C-alpha cells in the first residue's frame, strides 16, 4: 500500500443524532456524524445481545442498510475474539476469503482473518478501496478492534459517492476513456516479493493465474518480475446499479508516497521499475494537477472515529474507502474480506 502524511483538514466535532430503536427494541441506530453519510452506528440497547445470532436474523435488513450507507459500525456487542469476528463475517456474508494478489504485508491470525496491514506505526495509509487494482476483488470488508491503540490508529472511512462527486467532469471523462495502467515490480528490494504476492514459489502457477485474469507477465533477471494490467476507473455496483469511482490510480502512484520515500525510490528506479506506479491506460503519465485533485477528493471525504474494543466495522468495498492514521502503543485491528467479484462483473 502507498502511504502519505495525514490531511491537515480538520473535521468538525462529532454530534449525536436522535436515536432510532428497532422494532425488536434490541438495537439503536444513529449516524456517527451529521456531516457524513457514513457510518451508521448500530448498538444494543439491552444486555446480552449476541451479534452473530442477531445479525443472522437481520441479514437482509442489514444488507439494505449497507447499500444505503456504505458502512455499518457495530459497537457494544462484546465481540471478544478473532473466532467471534470470523463468525460475524459468516453471519453477514458467504465467509472470509483468502488474501490473494497481495499489495500490503499482513499476518494471518486464524482462518482467513488477517492483521490490517503491518506498516510502521508512524505512517498513514492513504484512503483506498481494497484491491481495486486487481482483476478480482472483495465486495465486502470487515474490521475488528481487538486492542485499540493508545493514541491515533483510526481507520478513517469515506463515501465513494462523495469522492466521485468531487472529481471534475473533465478528469472523470479522461479516465473513462483511457482507464488505468498498473505497473508493479517484485524482487527489487522494495515492496513484497512475488512469492508473497501470489502465494506461490512456482513461476508457472503465477503465469497461469495472471493469464486467467488478464495480467501481463515479464520475468526479469535474477528471478525478478514485472506485471502490467489495465483496468477501469469507473465501474457499476452490482446491487445498486450506480456507477462508482473504483481504482488504485491515486493510491499506487509514486507521487502519493511521502516525499522522503518517494525521493529515495525515484533516485534508484525509473518510473517503470518502481514497486508500484500508475499511468493512464494508454501508458501516458497522469498529470500532477490531476493527482493532486484526486488526492483532495479522497481526503475530503473522510470521517474519523476512535476504535473501541469489540467494534466491528462492515464496509461495502465499492461504496466506501478506508485508510489508517498513525498511532502509538499496541494496536490489534483485524480484517476479513468477503464476496469475490471480477472486474468484468462490474464493467460499465
mmCIF file of C-alpha atoms in Angstrom, residues 18-274:
data_model
loop_
_atom_site.group_PDB
_atom_site.id
_atom_site.type_symbol
_atom_site.label_atom_id
_atom_site.label_comp_id
_atom_site.label_asym_id
_atom_site.label_seq_id
_atom_site.Cartn_x
_atom_site.Cartn_y
_atom_site.Cartn_z
ATOM 1 C CA UNK A 18 -31.609 11.324 17.802
ATOM 2 C CA UNK A 19 -31.562 7.587 18.455
ATOM 3 C CA UNK A 20 -33.846 5.292 16.451
ATOM 4 C CA UNK A 21 -34.691 1.994 18.131
ATOM 5 C CA UNK A 22 -35.587 -1.098 16.090
ATOM 6 C CA UNK A 23 -38.986 -2.784 16.368
ATOM 7 C CA UNK A 24 -37.386 -5.578 18.355
ATOM 8 C CA UNK A 25 -36.133 -3.000 20.900
ATOM 9 C CA UNK A 26 -32.755 -4.721 20.832
ATOM 10 C CA UNK A 27 -30.595 -2.171 18.995
ATOM 11 C CA UNK A 28 -30.409 1.530 18.244
ATOM 12 C CA UNK A 29 -29.160 3.235 15.080
ATOM 13 C CA UNK A 30 -27.554 6.633 14.544
ATOM 14 C CA UNK A 31 -25.214 8.324 12.147
ATOM 15 C CA UNK A 32 -21.778 8.808 13.649
ATOM 16 C CA UNK A 33 -21.679 12.358 12.295
ATOM 17 C CA UNK A 34 -24.451 14.520 10.824
ATOM 18 C CA UNK A 35 -21.875 15.892 8.384
ATOM 19 C CA UNK A 36 -21.182 12.499 6.770
ATOM 20 C CA UNK A 37 -23.396 9.828 5.238
ATOM 21 C CA UNK A 38 -21.441 7.018 6.908
ATOM 22 C CA UNK A 39 -21.043 5.011 9.015
ATOM 23 C CA UNK A 40 -24.358 4.030 10.513
ATOM 24 C CA UNK A 41 -23.667 3.064 14.138
ATOM 25 C CA UNK A 42 -25.683 0.109 15.470
ATOM 26 C CA UNK A 43 -25.610 -0.532 19.228
ATOM 27 C CA UNK A 44 -27.526 -2.856 21.600
ATOM 28 C CA UNK A 45 -29.974 -1.162 23.937
ATOM 29 C CA UNK A 46 -30.357 -4.193 26.191
ATOM 30 C CA UNK A 47 -27.768 -6.524 27.638
ATOM 31 C CA UNK A 48 -26.801 -9.864 26.211
ATOM 32 C CA UNK A 49 -27.495 -9.220 22.501
ATOM 33 C CA UNK A 50 -25.350 -11.716 20.583
ATOM 34 C CA UNK A 51 -24.151 -10.033 17.381
ATOM 35 C CA UNK A 52 -23.808 -13.290 15.437
ATOM 36 C CA UNK A 53 -27.316 -14.508 16.249
ATOM 37 C CA UNK A 54 -28.920 -11.086 15.823
ATOM 38 C CA UNK A 55 -27.101 -10.330 12.539
ATOM 39 C CA UNK A 56 -28.050 -13.729 11.138
ATOM 40 C CA UNK A 57 -31.716 -12.929 11.649
ATOM 41 C CA UNK A 58 -31.356 -9.376 10.361
ATOM 42 C CA UNK A 59 -29.080 -10.144 7.416
ATOM 43 C CA UNK A 60 -31.478 -8.968 4.698
ATOM 44 C CA UNK A 61 -32.242 -5.736 6.545
ATOM 45 C CA UNK A 62 -28.553 -5.090 7.220
ATOM 46 C CA UNK A 63 -27.756 -5.656 3.551
ATOM 47 C CA UNK A 64 -30.196 -2.881 2.623
ATOM 48 C CA UNK A 65 -28.708 -0.562 5.227
ATOM 49 C CA UNK A 66 -25.188 -1.286 3.978
ATOM 50 C CA UNK A 67 -26.163 -0.386 0.413
ATOM 51 C CA UNK A 68 -27.747 2.821 1.679
ATOM 52 C CA UNK A 69 -24.944 3.995 3.954
ATOM 53 C CA UNK A 70 -21.841 2.185 2.648
ATOM 54 C CA UNK A 71 -20.567 1.256 6.118
ATOM 55 C CA UNK A 72 -22.055 -0.078 9.364
ATOM 56 C CA UNK A 73 -20.279 0.163 12.735
ATOM 57 C CA UNK A 74 -21.411 -2.450 15.283
ATOM 58 C CA UNK A 75 -20.479 -1.174 18.731
ATOM 59 C CA UNK A 76 -21.041 -2.550 22.215
ATOM 60 C CA UNK A 77 -21.796 -6.166 21.224
ATOM 61 C CA UNK A 78 -18.870 -7.679 23.171
ATOM 62 C CA UNK A 79 -17.052 -9.293 20.276
ATOM 63 C CA UNK A 80 -14.016 -10.521 22.183
ATOM 64 C CA UNK A 81 -12.052 -12.833 19.895
ATOM 65 C CA UNK A 82 -10.921 -13.486 16.343
ATOM 66 C CA UNK A 83 -13.133 -16.569 16.346
ATOM 67 C CA UNK A 84 -16.207 -14.469 17.149
ATOM 68 C CA UNK A 85 -15.210 -11.983 14.470
ATOM 69 C CA UNK A 86 -14.990 -14.798 11.928
ATOM 70 C CA UNK A 87 -18.499 -15.888 12.957
ATOM 71 C CA UNK A 88 -19.786 -12.337 12.413
ATOM 72 C CA UNK A 89 -18.371 -12.389 8.880
ATOM 73 C CA UNK A 90 -20.086 -15.730 8.235
ATOM 74 C CA UNK A 91 -23.368 -14.307 9.547
ATOM 75 C CA UNK A 92 -23.265 -11.350 7.165
ATOM 76 C CA UNK A 93 -21.617 -12.861 4.080
ATOM 77 C CA UNK A 94 -20.642 -16.180 2.474
ATOM 78 C CA UNK A 95 -17.494 -16.187 4.644
ATOM 79 C CA UNK A 96 -13.967 -14.766 4.669
ATOM 80 C CA UNK A 97 -11.733 -15.039 1.588
ATOM 81 C CA UNK A 98 -8.030 -15.809 1.354
ATOM 82 C CA UNK A 99 -5.890 -12.701 0.759
ATOM 83 C CA UNK A 100 -4.584 -13.149 -2.813
ATOM 84 C CA UNK A 101 -2.628 -10.940 -5.290
ATOM 85 C CA UNK A 102 -1.327 -9.035 -2.294
ATOM 86 C CA UNK A 103 -0.191 -5.428 -2.159
ATOM 87 C CA UNK A 104 0.496 -4.982 1.558
ATOM 88 C CA UNK A 105 2.141 -7.002 4.333
ATOM 89 C CA UNK A 106 -0.372 -8.795 6.549
ATOM 90 C CA UNK A 107 -0.218 -11.647 9.027
ATOM 91 C CA UNK A 108 -2.786 -14.442 9.061
ATOM 92 C CA UNK A 109 -4.180 -14.766 12.595
ATOM 93 C CA UNK A 110 -6.654 -17.588 12.012
ATOM 94 C CA UNK A 111 -8.620 -18.984 9.079
ATOM 95 C CA UNK A 112 -8.852 -16.162 6.541
ATOM 96 C CA UNK A 113 -8.584 -13.422 9.151
ATOM 97 C CA UNK A 114 -5.532 -11.154 8.890
ATOM 98 C CA UNK A 115 -3.925 -8.208 10.600
ATOM 99 C CA UNK A 116 -4.960 -4.990 8.899
ATOM 100 C CA UNK A 117 -1.608 -4.114 7.238
ATOM 101 C CA UNK A 118 1.690 -4.374 9.055
ATOM 102 C CA UNK A 119 3.094 -0.902 8.334
ATOM 103 C CA UNK A 120 5.157 1.187 10.785
ATOM 104 C CA UNK A 121 3.002 2.910 13.381
ATOM 105 C CA UNK A 122 4.197 6.409 12.454
ATOM 106 C CA UNK A 123 2.930 6.170 8.869
ATOM 107 C CA UNK A 124 -0.511 6.957 7.469
ATOM 108 C CA UNK A 125 -2.099 4.681 4.892
ATOM 109 C CA UNK A 126 -3.808 6.689 2.173
ATOM 110 C CA UNK A 127 -7.559 6.034 1.704
ATOM 111 C CA UNK A 128 -8.419 3.448 -0.931
ATOM 112 C CA UNK A 129 -10.823 0.714 -1.991
ATOM 113 C CA UNK A 130 -9.393 -2.697 -1.162
ATOM 114 C CA UNK A 131 -7.965 -4.496 -4.216
ATOM 115 C CA UNK A 132 -9.451 -2.005 -6.684
ATOM 116 C CA UNK A 133 -6.239 -2.519 -8.680
ATOM 117 C CA UNK A 134 -6.970 -6.225 -9.002
ATOM 118 C CA UNK A 135 -8.992 -8.096 -11.637
ATOM 119 C CA UNK A 136 -10.532 -9.942 -8.653
ATOM 120 C CA UNK A 137 -11.584 -8.014 -5.556
ATOM 121 C CA UNK A 138 -13.812 -8.351 -2.462
ATOM 122 C CA UNK A 139 -17.176 -6.613 -2.435
ATOM 123 C CA UNK A 140 -17.274 -6.622 1.358
ATOM 124 C CA UNK A 141 -14.720 -5.787 4.072
ATOM 125 C CA UNK A 142 -14.830 -6.330 7.818
ATOM 126 C CA UNK A 143 -12.618 -4.788 10.514
ATOM 127 C CA UNK A 144 -12.480 -5.827 14.160
ATOM 128 C CA UNK A 145 -10.879 -3.942 17.025
ATOM 129 C CA UNK A 146 -9.277 -6.437 19.377
ATOM 130 C CA UNK A 147 -6.971 -3.873 21.021
ATOM 131 C CA UNK A 148 -7.327 -0.106 20.365
ATOM 132 C CA UNK A 149 -4.110 1.893 20.179
ATOM 133 C CA UNK A 150 -3.050 4.254 22.936
ATOM 134 C CA UNK A 151 -3.348 7.268 20.629
ATOM 135 C CA UNK A 152 -4.387 7.624 16.990
ATOM 136 C CA UNK A 153 -4.783 4.498 14.882
ATOM 137 C CA UNK A 154 -8.179 5.415 13.486
ATOM 138 C CA UNK A 155 -9.426 3.713 10.326
ATOM 139 C CA UNK A 156 -10.922 6.743 8.546
ATOM 140 C CA UNK A 157 -13.608 5.942 6.003
ATOM 141 C CA UNK A 158 -15.204 7.950 3.224
ATOM 142 C CA UNK A 159 -18.004 7.588 0.718
ATOM 143 C CA UNK A 160 -17.001 6.827 -2.864
ATOM 144 C CA UNK A 161 -20.205 8.636 -3.816
ATOM 145 C CA UNK A 162 -18.674 11.760 -2.298
ATOM 146 C CA UNK A 163 -15.303 11.056 -3.929
ATOM 147 C CA UNK A 164 -16.856 10.715 -7.388
ATOM 148 C CA UNK A 165 -18.966 13.841 -6.915
ATOM 149 C CA UNK A 166 -15.789 15.812 -6.115
ATOM 150 C CA UNK A 167 -13.932 14.792 -9.278
ATOM 151 C CA UNK A 168 -14.217 17.224 -12.171
ATOM 152 C CA UNK A 169 -16.149 16.024 -15.236
ATOM 153 C CA UNK A 170 -13.038 16.564 -17.368
ATOM 154 C CA UNK A 171 -10.853 14.316 -15.210
ATOM 155 C CA UNK A 172 -13.545 11.661 -14.953
ATOM 156 C CA UNK A 173 -14.088 11.688 -18.735
ATOM 157 C CA UNK A 174 -10.365 11.258 -19.381
ATOM 158 C CA UNK A 175 -10.152 8.237 -17.093
ATOM 159 C CA UNK A 176 -13.346 6.770 -18.517
ATOM 160 C CA UNK A 177 -11.810 6.946 -21.978
ATOM 161 C CA UNK A 178 -8.319 5.745 -21.113
ATOM 162 C CA UNK A 179 -8.675 3.610 -17.983
ATOM 163 C CA UNK A 180 -5.715 2.939 -15.668
ATOM 164 C CA UNK A 181 -2.454 1.065 -16.280
ATOM 165 C CA UNK A 182 -0.920 -0.563 -13.192
ATOM 166 C CA UNK A 183 2.774 -1.452 -13.282
ATOM 167 C CA UNK A 184 4.230 -3.472 -10.402
ATOM 168 C CA UNK A 185 7.755 -4.776 -9.835
ATOM 169 C CA UNK A 186 8.682 -7.551 -7.410
ATOM 170 C CA UNK A 187 12.017 -8.700 -6.015
ATOM 171 C CA UNK A 188 13.930 -5.423 -6.337
ATOM 172 C CA UNK A 189 14.387 -4.916 -2.599
ATOM 173 C CA UNK A 190 11.262 -2.794 -2.097
ATOM 174 C CA UNK A 191 7.694 -3.924 -1.584
ATOM 175 C CA UNK A 192 6.531 -7.531 -1.420
ATOM 176 C CA UNK A 193 8.307 -10.341 -3.304
ATOM 177 C CA UNK A 194 6.248 -12.060 -5.991
ATOM 178 C CA UNK A 195 6.243 -15.281 -3.975
ATOM 179 C CA UNK A 196 4.299 -13.469 -1.237
ATOM 180 C CA UNK A 197 2.032 -11.531 -3.586
ATOM 181 C CA UNK A 198 0.930 -14.654 -5.463
ATOM 182 C CA UNK A 199 1.319 -17.111 -2.547
ATOM 183 C CA UNK A 200 3.391 -19.446 -4.730
ATOM 184 C CA UNK A 201 7.033 -20.333 -5.418
ATOM 185 C CA UNK A 202 6.153 -21.726 -8.871
ATOM 186 C CA UNK A 203 6.593 -19.332 -11.787
ATOM 187 C CA UNK A 204 4.247 -21.394 -13.961
ATOM 188 C CA UNK A 205 1.477 -21.051 -11.351
ATOM 189 C CA UNK A 206 1.986 -17.284 -11.331
ATOM 190 C CA UNK A 207 1.847 -17.177 -15.111
ATOM 191 C CA UNK A 208 -1.334 -19.272 -15.181
ATOM 192 C CA UNK A 209 -3.077 -17.062 -12.631
ATOM 193 C CA UNK A 210 -2.061 -13.871 -14.441
ATOM 194 C CA UNK A 211 -3.202 -15.233 -17.801
ATOM 195 C CA UNK A 212 -6.577 -16.128 -16.308
ATOM 196 C CA UNK A 213 -7.236 -12.535 -15.199
ATOM 197 C CA UNK A 214 -5.536 -10.546 -17.959
ATOM 198 C CA UNK A 215 -2.260 -9.576 -16.253
ATOM 199 C CA UNK A 216 0.847 -9.296 -18.443
ATOM 200 C CA UNK A 217 3.930 -11.028 -17.013
ATOM 201 C CA UNK A 218 7.550 -10.083 -17.697
ATOM 202 C CA UNK A 219 10.308 -12.059 -15.966
ATOM 203 C CA UNK A 220 13.468 -10.055 -15.383
ATOM 204 C CA UNK A 221 16.954 -11.249 -14.494
ATOM 205 C CA UNK A 222 17.679 -12.673 -11.039
ATOM 206 C CA UNK A 223 14.166 -14.098 -10.689
ATOM 207 C CA UNK A 224 12.516 -10.690 -10.577
ATOM 208 C CA UNK A 225 9.085 -9.968 -12.000
ATOM 209 C CA UNK A 226 7.177 -7.092 -13.571
ATOM 210 C CA UNK A 227 3.430 -7.172 -14.169
ATOM 211 C CA UNK A 228 1.213 -4.818 -16.145
ATOM 212 C CA UNK A 229 -2.533 -4.697 -16.199
ATOM 213 C CA UNK A 230 -5.198 -2.326 -17.412
ATOM 214 C CA UNK A 231 -8.371 -1.636 -15.502
ATOM 215 C CA UNK A 232 -11.304 0.760 -15.465
ATOM 216 C CA UNK A 233 -11.571 3.899 -13.348
ATOM 217 C CA UNK A 234 -15.363 3.754 -13.060
ATOM 218 C CA UNK A 235 -17.408 0.584 -12.548
ATOM 219 C CA UNK A 236 -21.044 -0.271 -11.851
ATOM 220 C CA UNK A 237 -22.110 -1.537 -8.439
ATOM 221 C CA UNK A 238 -23.668 -4.981 -8.959
ATOM 222 C CA UNK A 239 -26.512 -4.387 -6.480
ATOM 223 C CA UNK A 240 -27.353 -0.689 -6.591
ATOM 224 C CA UNK A 241 -26.651 -0.265 -10.313
ATOM 225 C CA UNK A 242 -24.882 3.061 -9.718
ATOM 226 C CA UNK A 243 -21.547 3.977 -11.256
ATOM 227 C CA UNK A 244 -18.744 4.367 -8.701
ATOM 228 C CA UNK A 245 -15.154 5.619 -8.778
ATOM 229 C CA UNK A 246 -13.178 2.449 -8.062
ATOM 230 C CA UNK A 247 -9.464 2.218 -8.865
ATOM 231 C CA UNK A 248 -5.932 2.492 -7.467
ATOM 232 C CA UNK A 249 -4.738 5.239 -9.838
ATOM 233 C CA UNK A 250 -4.073 7.603 -6.933
ATOM 234 C CA UNK A 251 -3.094 5.047 -4.306
ATOM 235 C CA UNK A 252 -0.367 3.300 -6.333
ATOM 236 C CA UNK A 253 1.079 6.444 -7.935
ATOM 237 C CA UNK A 254 4.620 7.345 -6.896
ATOM 238 C CA UNK A 255 3.591 10.929 -6.075
ATOM 239 C CA UNK A 256 1.231 9.722 -3.317
ATOM 240 C CA UNK A 257 4.160 8.474 -1.250
ATOM 241 C CA UNK A 258 5.724 10.685 1.453
ATOM 242 C CA UNK A 259 8.473 12.876 -0.043
ATOM 243 C CA UNK A 260 11.337 11.076 1.726
ATOM 244 C CA UNK A 261 10.269 7.643 0.459
ATOM 245 C CA UNK A 262 9.296 8.964 -2.967
ATOM 246 C CA UNK A 263 12.618 10.739 -3.491
ATOM 247 C CA UNK A 264 14.588 7.682 -2.386
ATOM 248 C CA UNK A 265 12.733 5.414 -4.813
ATOM 249 C CA UNK A 266 12.982 7.828 -7.723
ATOM 250 C CA UNK A 267 16.721 8.174 -7.182
ATOM 251 C CA UNK A 268 17.092 4.406 -7.644
ATOM 252 C CA UNK A 269 14.382 3.468 -10.162
ATOM 253 C CA UNK A 270 12.792 4.849 -13.297
ATOM 254 C CA UNK A 271 9.012 5.159 -13.491
ATOM 255 C CA UNK A 272 8.532 1.651 -14.923
ATOM 256 C CA UNK A 273 10.767 -0.063 -12.341
ATOM 257 C CA UNK A 274 9.137 1.332 -9.196
#
